[in-house]
Amino acid sequence: MSRASAGAGPNRMIAAMAAAVTPPGTATVIGNSLYETAAFLRPQPAAALPGIGPATAKTLARYGIHTVGDIADTPLATLQRILGTPARQAHERAHGRDERPVTPAAAPRSISTTHPYDRDELNPARHHATLLNLTDELGARLREEHSITQALTLTITYADRTHTTRTHTLTEPTAHTPQLAHTALDLLGRLGLQRARVRAISLRAERLLPAEQAAHQLTLDSRDDKARDLEAALDRARARARYGPGIATTTTTTTAASRHAPPTRRPR
C-alpha cells in the first residue's frame, strides 16, 4: 500500500509545495529564512507554483520564463503585460509570500496518495492497476476520516520529471470507492498515455467536506447496495487489522442495529 508524504514550511504554500515533491513515507521541511525559501522555490518549474496551470506555464515559456525563479526575477509590470490580473499573485508567490492563515487542527482540504515506480513503467495495464490501488486507498482514508471529496486530481510524473495533471469535479461528493475509481480511470483514459515512460502516479481528493453533509441518492439497483456493504466490511477488516478486534466488533454492532432503524438517506 502506498504511503503518504508530508511537507512543512513558513506558510501554507511552501508546505504544500514541499509535500508535492516529497517521496512517499518521508517529509520535507523548509526553514523560515529567506535563503532556504529561495533555495527551494527558485529551481521549481513554473507550473509547480499554485495558480500557474499548464496553459499559463506555456504562455510564460514563450517569454523565456520557465522556473519559479524566472517569475520572481521578472519585473511585475512585465509580468502583468503577459498574464494580466493574476500576475501580482504569481509574483508574490514566486517570492515565497502567502498571507493565507494556517488554522491549527483544521480539517484537511485534501488527501493524496502516490505510487512511485522503481523504473520507467510503459505498460498501460500496470498504470490502470496502480490507479485502482490508489483509489482503493484514498476511498478508505476518506471514510476513516469521515470525509467526502468534491473533486479528484490525477498527476502523472514522467521519466524526465515533467508531469501532467488533470482535475475533475464530481457530480456528487463521495467517499465511495467505485465512484472514485470510475472518475480516476476516466481521467487516466483521457490522457491517452500510449507507452509513456511513467515514473509515478498520484491521486488527490480535494475540497473535502464532512461526510454528514452528503446524502446518497437511493436507486433500485441492488448492486450498489451490495458494493457499499462490501466496502463497509473491508473497512471493518482494515480497522481490525490496525487497531484490534474491539474496533471491528463495535462497528459491526452499530451496523446491525441500523438495519432496524427507519429508512434514511444514506451517507456516501
mmCIF file of C-alpha atoms in Angstrom:
data_model
loop_
_atom_site.group_PDB
_atom_site.id
_atom_site.type_symbol
_atom_site.label_atom_id
_atom_site.label_comp_id
_atom_site.label_asym_id
_atom_site.label_seq_id
_atom_site.Cartn_x
_atom_site.Cartn_y
_atom_site.Cartn_z
ATOM 1 C CA MET A 1 0.000 0.000 0.000
ATOM 2 C CA SER A 2 1.254 3.476 -0.844
ATOM 3 C CA ARG A 3 2.415 5.792 1.928
ATOM 4 C CA ALA A 4 1.639 9.435 2.457
ATOM 5 C CA SER A 5 4.163 12.256 2.144
ATOM 6 C CA ALA A 6 4.356 15.413 4.250
ATOM 7 C CA GLY A 7 5.782 18.908 3.891
ATOM 8 C CA ALA A 8 6.324 21.793 6.303
ATOM 9 C CA GLY A 9 7.333 25.390 5.727
ATOM 10 C CA PRO A 10 6.878 29.009 6.790
ATOM 11 C CA ASN A 11 3.440 29.275 5.119
ATOM 12 C CA ARG A 12 0.706 27.169 3.570
ATOM 13 C CA MET A 13 2.010 27.450 0.020
ATOM 14 C CA ILE A 14 5.566 26.380 0.853
ATOM 15 C CA ALA A 15 4.309 23.463 2.951
ATOM 16 C CA ALA A 16 2.027 22.253 0.145
ATOM 17 C CA MET A 17 4.753 22.550 -2.486
ATOM 18 C CA ALA A 18 7.200 20.709 -0.227
ATOM 19 C CA ALA A 19 4.721 17.877 0.220
ATOM 20 C CA ALA A 20 4.178 17.673 -3.556
ATOM 21 C CA VAL A 21 7.853 16.890 -4.242
ATOM 22 C CA THR A 22 8.371 14.580 -1.251
ATOM 23 C CA PRO A 23 8.708 10.818 -1.814
ATOM 24 C CA PRO A 24 6.042 8.680 -0.085
ATOM 25 C CA GLY A 25 6.770 7.830 3.523
ATOM 26 C CA THR A 26 9.041 10.839 4.100
ATOM 27 C CA ALA A 27 8.761 14.536 4.961
ATOM 28 C CA THR A 28 10.388 17.720 3.654
ATOM 29 C CA VAL A 29 10.852 20.718 5.952
ATOM 30 C CA ILE A 30 11.686 24.152 4.513
ATOM 31 C CA GLY A 31 13.217 26.570 7.021
ATOM 32 C CA ASN A 32 11.971 30.078 7.762
ATOM 33 C CA SER A 33 14.917 32.004 6.352
ATOM 34 C CA LEU A 34 14.651 33.833 3.029
ATOM 35 C CA TYR A 35 17.673 31.882 1.773
ATOM 36 C CA GLU A 36 16.066 28.487 2.461
ATOM 37 C CA THR A 37 12.784 29.571 0.902
ATOM 38 C CA ALA A 38 14.513 30.868 -2.235
ATOM 39 C CA ALA A 39 16.750 27.791 -2.498
ATOM 40 C CA PHE A 40 13.649 25.589 -2.512
ATOM 41 C CA LEU A 41 11.400 27.726 -4.716
ATOM 42 C CA ARG A 42 13.641 29.105 -7.440
ATOM 43 C CA PRO A 43 14.592 25.821 -9.206
ATOM 44 C CA GLN A 44 10.980 24.603 -9.290
ATOM 45 C CA PRO A 45 9.242 24.604 -12.690
ATOM 46 C CA ALA A 46 6.811 27.486 -13.153
ATOM 47 C CA ALA A 47 3.870 25.056 -13.216
ATOM 48 C CA ALA A 48 4.693 23.950 -9.649
ATOM 49 C CA LEU A 49 3.635 27.361 -8.340
ATOM 50 C CA PRO A 50 -0.009 27.360 -7.155
ATOM 51 C CA GLY A 51 -2.159 29.260 -9.631
ATOM 52 C CA ILE A 52 0.118 28.507 -12.607
ATOM 53 C CA GLY A 53 -1.646 25.891 -14.708
ATOM 54 C CA PRO A 54 -0.337 24.172 -17.867
ATOM 55 C CA ALA A 55 -1.725 26.863 -20.205
ATOM 56 C CA THR A 56 -0.202 29.697 -18.160
ATOM 57 C CA ALA A 57 3.114 27.851 -17.946
ATOM 58 C CA LYS A 58 3.178 27.570 -21.759
ATOM 59 C CA THR A 59 2.467 31.276 -22.085
ATOM 60 C CA LEU A 60 5.323 32.103 -19.715
ATOM 61 C CA ALA A 61 7.656 29.719 -21.544
ATOM 62 C CA ARG A 62 7.147 31.671 -24.772
ATOM 63 C CA TYR A 63 8.777 34.607 -22.988
ATOM 64 C CA GLY A 64 11.648 32.526 -21.629
ATOM 65 C CA ILE A 65 10.125 32.194 -18.158
ATOM 66 C CA HIS A 66 10.477 28.543 -17.165
ATOM 67 C CA THR A 67 11.058 28.417 -13.407
ATOM 68 C CA VAL A 68 9.686 29.993 -10.245
ATOM 69 C CA GLY A 69 12.974 31.904 -10.046
ATOM 70 C CA ASP A 70 12.331 33.327 -13.518
ATOM 71 C CA ILE A 71 8.901 34.554 -12.351
ATOM 72 C CA ALA A 72 10.459 36.165 -9.280
ATOM 73 C CA ASP A 73 13.109 37.916 -11.407
ATOM 74 C CA THR A 74 10.617 39.258 -13.962
ATOM 75 C CA PRO A 75 9.511 42.843 -13.201
ATOM 76 C CA LEU A 76 5.901 42.970 -12.075
ATOM 77 C CA ALA A 77 4.939 45.372 -14.860
ATOM 78 C CA THR A 78 6.300 42.929 -17.457
ATOM 79 C CA LEU A 79 4.531 40.023 -15.820
ATOM 80 C CA GLN A 80 1.275 41.980 -15.843
ATOM 81 C CA ARG A 81 1.560 42.539 -19.589
ATOM 82 C CA ILE A 82 1.975 38.786 -20.039
ATOM 83 C CA LEU A 83 -0.565 37.448 -17.526
ATOM 84 C CA GLY A 84 -2.851 40.323 -16.688
ATOM 85 C CA THR A 85 -4.558 40.342 -13.279
ATOM 86 C CA PRO A 86 -3.064 37.051 -11.952
ATOM 87 C CA ALA A 87 0.450 38.471 -12.341
ATOM 88 C CA ARG A 88 0.582 40.118 -8.910
ATOM 89 C CA GLN A 89 -0.340 36.938 -7.076
ATOM 90 C CA ALA A 90 2.149 34.898 -9.122
ATOM 91 C CA HIS A 91 4.876 37.451 -8.384
ATOM 92 C CA GLU A 92 4.140 37.369 -4.644
ATOM 93 C CA ARG A 93 4.106 33.596 -4.523
ATOM 94 C CA ALA A 94 7.306 33.317 -6.552
ATOM 95 C CA HIS A 95 8.970 35.276 -3.734
ATOM 96 C CA GLY A 96 7.558 32.825 -1.195
ATOM 97 C CA ARG A 97 4.845 35.105 0.159
ATOM 98 C CA ASP A 98 1.457 33.632 1.072
ATOM 99 C CA GLU A 99 -0.742 35.541 3.502
ATOM 100 C CA ARG A 100 -3.387 32.854 3.930
ATOM 101 C CA PRO A 101 -3.731 31.926 7.619
ATOM 102 C CA VAL A 102 -2.942 28.483 8.966
ATOM 103 C CA THR A 103 -5.663 27.212 11.291
ATOM 104 C CA PRO A 104 -4.400 24.642 13.848
ATOM 105 C CA ALA A 105 -6.308 21.351 13.854
ATOM 106 C CA ALA A 106 -8.379 22.413 10.837
ATOM 107 C CA ALA A 107 -9.789 19.605 8.700
ATOM 108 C CA PRO A 108 -7.515 18.858 5.744
ATOM 109 C CA ARG A 109 -8.697 20.307 2.455
ATOM 110 C CA SER A 110 -7.196 17.431 0.513
ATOM 111 C CA ILE A 111 -5.869 13.900 0.896
ATOM 112 C CA SER A 112 -3.374 12.448 -1.556
ATOM 113 C CA THR A 113 -1.604 9.182 -2.224
ATOM 114 C CA THR A 114 1.244 8.356 -4.602
ATOM 115 C CA HIS A 115 2.789 5.267 -6.138
ATOM 116 C CA PRO A 116 6.362 5.677 -7.477
ATOM 117 C CA TYR A 117 7.805 3.105 -9.871
ATOM 118 C CA ASP A 118 11.350 1.798 -9.433
ATOM 119 C CA ARG A 119 11.901 2.248 -13.166
ATOM 120 C CA ASP A 120 10.061 3.669 -16.162
ATOM 121 C CA GLU A 121 6.693 1.940 -16.451
ATOM 122 C CA LEU A 122 5.385 1.787 -20.035
ATOM 123 C CA ASN A 123 2.621 -0.797 -19.580
ATOM 124 C CA PRO A 124 -0.887 0.784 -19.604
ATOM 125 C CA ALA A 125 -2.255 -2.232 -17.728
ATOM 126 C CA ARG A 126 0.134 -1.505 -14.858
ATOM 127 C CA HIS A 127 -0.929 2.154 -14.870
ATOM 128 C CA HIS A 128 -4.553 1.012 -14.688
ATOM 129 C CA ALA A 129 -3.887 -1.422 -11.805
ATOM 130 C CA THR A 130 -1.858 1.144 -9.885
ATOM 131 C CA LEU A 131 -4.610 3.720 -10.152
ATOM 132 C CA LEU A 132 -7.197 1.233 -8.871
ATOM 133 C CA ASN A 133 -4.998 0.554 -5.836
ATOM 134 C CA LEU A 134 -4.574 4.275 -5.197
ATOM 135 C CA THR A 135 -8.321 4.808 -5.469
ATOM 136 C CA ASP A 136 -8.989 1.996 -3.003
ATOM 137 C CA GLU A 137 -6.567 3.526 -0.503
ATOM 138 C CA LEU A 138 -7.922 7.026 -0.996
ATOM 139 C CA GLY A 139 -11.518 5.919 -0.500
ATOM 140 C CA ALA A 140 -10.617 4.040 2.686
ATOM 141 C CA ARG A 141 -8.794 7.059 4.095
ATOM 142 C CA LEU A 142 -11.710 9.360 3.305
ATOM 143 C CA ARG A 143 -14.158 7.071 5.068
ATOM 144 C CA GLU A 144 -11.822 6.624 8.029
ATOM 145 C CA GLU A 145 -11.670 10.408 8.433
ATOM 146 C CA HIS A 146 -15.438 10.724 7.879
ATOM 147 C CA SER A 147 -14.901 12.953 4.852
ATOM 148 C CA ILE A 148 -16.167 13.131 1.296
ATOM 149 C CA THR A 149 -14.464 14.684 -1.701
ATOM 150 C CA GLN A 150 -15.856 17.072 -4.280
ATOM 151 C CA ALA A 151 -13.042 16.633 -6.832
ATOM 152 C CA LEU A 152 -10.241 14.272 -7.853
ATOM 153 C CA THR A 153 -6.880 15.306 -9.273
ATOM 154 C CA LEU A 154 -4.673 12.831 -11.150
ATOM 155 C CA THR A 155 -0.971 13.597 -11.634
ATOM 156 C CA ILE A 156 1.316 11.551 -13.880
ATOM 157 C CA THR A 157 5.065 12.079 -13.426
ATOM 158 C CA TYR A 158 7.289 11.045 -16.332
ATOM 159 C CA ALA A 159 10.886 9.857 -16.600
ATOM 160 C CA ASP A 160 12.156 13.387 -17.310
ATOM 161 C CA ARG A 161 10.390 14.627 -14.127
ATOM 162 C CA THR A 162 7.782 16.609 -16.051
ATOM 163 C CA HIS A 163 4.200 15.881 -15.152
ATOM 164 C CA THR A 164 0.622 16.097 -16.390
ATOM 165 C CA THR A 165 -2.233 16.982 -14.039
ATOM 166 C CA ARG A 166 -5.951 16.649 -14.639
ATOM 167 C CA THR A 167 -8.819 17.510 -12.245
ATOM 168 C CA HIS A 168 -12.474 16.515 -12.384
ATOM 169 C CA THR A 169 -15.271 17.845 -10.170
ATOM 170 C CA LEU A 170 -17.592 15.064 -9.078
ATOM 171 C CA THR A 171 -21.297 15.292 -9.825
ATOM 172 C CA GLU A 172 -21.974 14.281 -6.231
ATOM 173 C CA PRO A 173 -19.396 14.449 -3.377
ATOM 174 C CA THR A 174 -18.481 10.945 -2.256
ATOM 175 C CA ALA A 175 -16.074 8.607 -0.486
ATOM 176 C CA HIS A 176 -17.446 5.552 -2.316
ATOM 177 C CA THR A 177 -14.526 3.721 -3.916
ATOM 178 C CA PRO A 178 -16.275 2.503 -7.118
ATOM 179 C CA GLN A 179 -17.357 6.036 -7.994
ATOM 180 C CA LEU A 180 -13.895 7.409 -7.228
ATOM 181 C CA ALA A 181 -12.381 4.673 -9.399
ATOM 182 C CA HIS A 182 -14.736 5.455 -12.293
ATOM 183 C CA THR A 183 -13.680 9.117 -12.239
ATOM 184 C CA ALA A 184 -9.973 8.359 -11.810
ATOM 185 C CA LEU A 185 -9.910 5.854 -14.675
ATOM 186 C CA ASP A 186 -11.786 8.310 -16.891
ATOM 187 C CA LEU A 187 -9.079 10.916 -16.176
ATOM 188 C CA LEU A 188 -6.371 8.371 -16.997
ATOM 189 C CA GLY A 189 -8.083 7.309 -20.210
ATOM 190 C CA ARG A 190 -8.383 10.883 -21.429
ATOM 191 C CA LEU A 191 -4.610 11.309 -21.133
ATOM 192 C CA GLY A 192 -4.025 8.634 -23.778
ATOM 193 C CA LEU A 193 -0.564 7.810 -22.424
ATOM 194 C CA GLN A 194 0.250 5.124 -25.025
ATOM 195 C CA ARG A 195 3.642 3.804 -23.921
ATOM 196 C CA ALA A 196 4.522 6.893 -21.901
ATOM 197 C CA ARG A 197 7.522 6.444 -19.593
ATOM 198 C CA VAL A 198 5.732 6.877 -16.263
ATOM 199 C CA ARG A 199 7.692 7.167 -13.011
ATOM 200 C CA ALA A 200 4.875 7.938 -10.551
ATOM 201 C CA ILE A 201 1.099 8.202 -10.346
ATOM 202 C CA SER A 202 -0.582 10.418 -7.742
ATOM 203 C CA LEU A 203 -4.241 10.811 -6.864
ATOM 204 C CA ARG A 204 -5.595 13.615 -4.706
ATOM 205 C CA ALA A 205 -9.058 14.099 -3.192
ATOM 206 C CA GLU A 206 -9.798 17.817 -2.977
ATOM 207 C CA ARG A 207 -12.307 20.239 -1.445
ATOM 208 C CA LEU A 208 -13.192 17.839 1.347
ATOM 209 C CA LEU A 209 -16.434 18.054 3.286
ATOM 210 C CA PRO A 210 -17.640 16.292 6.441
ATOM 211 C CA ALA A 211 -19.352 13.038 5.498
ATOM 212 C CA GLU A 212 -22.587 14.064 7.221
ATOM 213 C CA GLN A 213 -23.060 16.789 4.624
ATOM 214 C CA ALA A 214 -23.585 14.227 1.876
ATOM 215 C CA ALA A 215 -26.593 12.106 1.020
ATOM 216 C CA HIS A 216 -26.609 9.024 -1.170
ATOM 217 C CA GLN A 217 -29.208 9.116 -3.937
ATOM 218 C CA LEU A 218 -31.177 5.903 -3.471
ATOM 219 C CA THR A 219 -31.689 3.750 -6.557
ATOM 220 C CA LEU A 220 -33.385 0.476 -7.414
ATOM 221 C CA ASP A 221 -30.033 -1.088 -8.302
ATOM 222 C CA SER A 222 -29.211 -3.665 -5.616
ATOM 223 C CA ARG A 223 -25.652 -3.944 -6.928
ATOM 224 C CA ASP A 224 -24.843 -0.527 -5.495
ATOM 225 C CA ASP A 225 -26.122 -1.560 -2.059
ATOM 226 C CA LYS A 226 -24.064 -4.760 -2.215
ATOM 227 C CA ALA A 227 -20.962 -2.779 -3.205
ATOM 228 C CA ARG A 228 -21.432 -0.454 -0.241
ATOM 229 C CA ASP A 229 -21.966 -3.384 2.143
ATOM 230 C CA LEU A 230 -18.771 -4.989 0.860
ATOM 231 C CA GLU A 231 -16.948 -1.680 1.209
ATOM 232 C CA ALA A 232 -18.100 -1.376 4.841
ATOM 233 C CA ALA A 233 -16.930 -4.925 5.546
ATOM 234 C CA LEU A 234 -13.495 -4.181 4.090
ATOM 235 C CA ASP A 235 -13.268 -1.003 6.176
ATOM 236 C CA ARG A 236 -14.047 -3.022 9.310
ATOM 237 C CA ALA A 237 -11.357 -5.541 8.358
ATOM 238 C CA ARG A 238 -8.828 -2.718 7.935
ATOM 239 C CA ALA A 239 -9.792 -1.293 11.315
ATOM 240 C CA ARG A 240 -9.452 -4.711 12.967
ATOM 241 C CA ALA A 241 -6.019 -5.226 11.402
ATOM 242 C CA ARG A 242 -4.854 -1.777 12.513
ATOM 243 C CA TYR A 243 -6.439 -1.341 15.931
ATOM 244 C CA GLY A 244 -7.527 -4.782 17.092
ATOM 245 C CA PRO A 245 -10.829 -6.694 17.190
ATOM 246 C CA GLY A 246 -12.581 -4.234 19.550
ATOM 247 C CA ILE A 247 -12.972 -1.609 16.861
ATOM 248 C CA ALA A 248 -14.467 -4.018 14.362
ATOM 249 C CA THR A 249 -16.851 -5.502 16.922
ATOM 250 C CA THR A 250 -18.174 -2.070 17.868
ATOM 251 C CA THR A 251 -18.662 -1.125 14.225
ATOM 252 C CA THR A 252 -20.408 -4.416 13.474
ATOM 253 C CA THR A 253 -22.815 -3.937 16.375
ATOM 254 C CA THR A 254 -23.702 -0.438 15.223
ATOM 255 C CA THR A 255 -24.251 -1.640 11.668
ATOM 256 C CA ALA A 256 -26.522 -4.476 12.800
ATOM 257 C CA ALA A 257 -28.610 -2.109 14.899
ATOM 258 C CA SER A 258 -29.011 0.274 11.987
ATOM 259 C CA ARG A 259 -30.823 -2.380 9.979
ATOM 260 C CA HIS A 260 -33.834 -1.888 12.229
ATOM 261 C CA ALA A 261 -33.805 1.915 12.060
ATOM 262 C CA PRO A 262 -36.266 3.876 9.870
ATOM 263 C CA PRO A 263 -35.133 4.380 6.247
ATOM 264 C CA THR A 264 -32.875 7.415 5.780
ATOM 265 C CA ARG A 265 -30.782 8.971 3.045
ATOM 266 C CA ARG A 266 -27.553 7.047 3.206
ATOM 267 C CA PRO A 267 -24.301 8.974 3.710
ATOM 268 C CA ARG A 268 -21.805 8.468 0.975
#
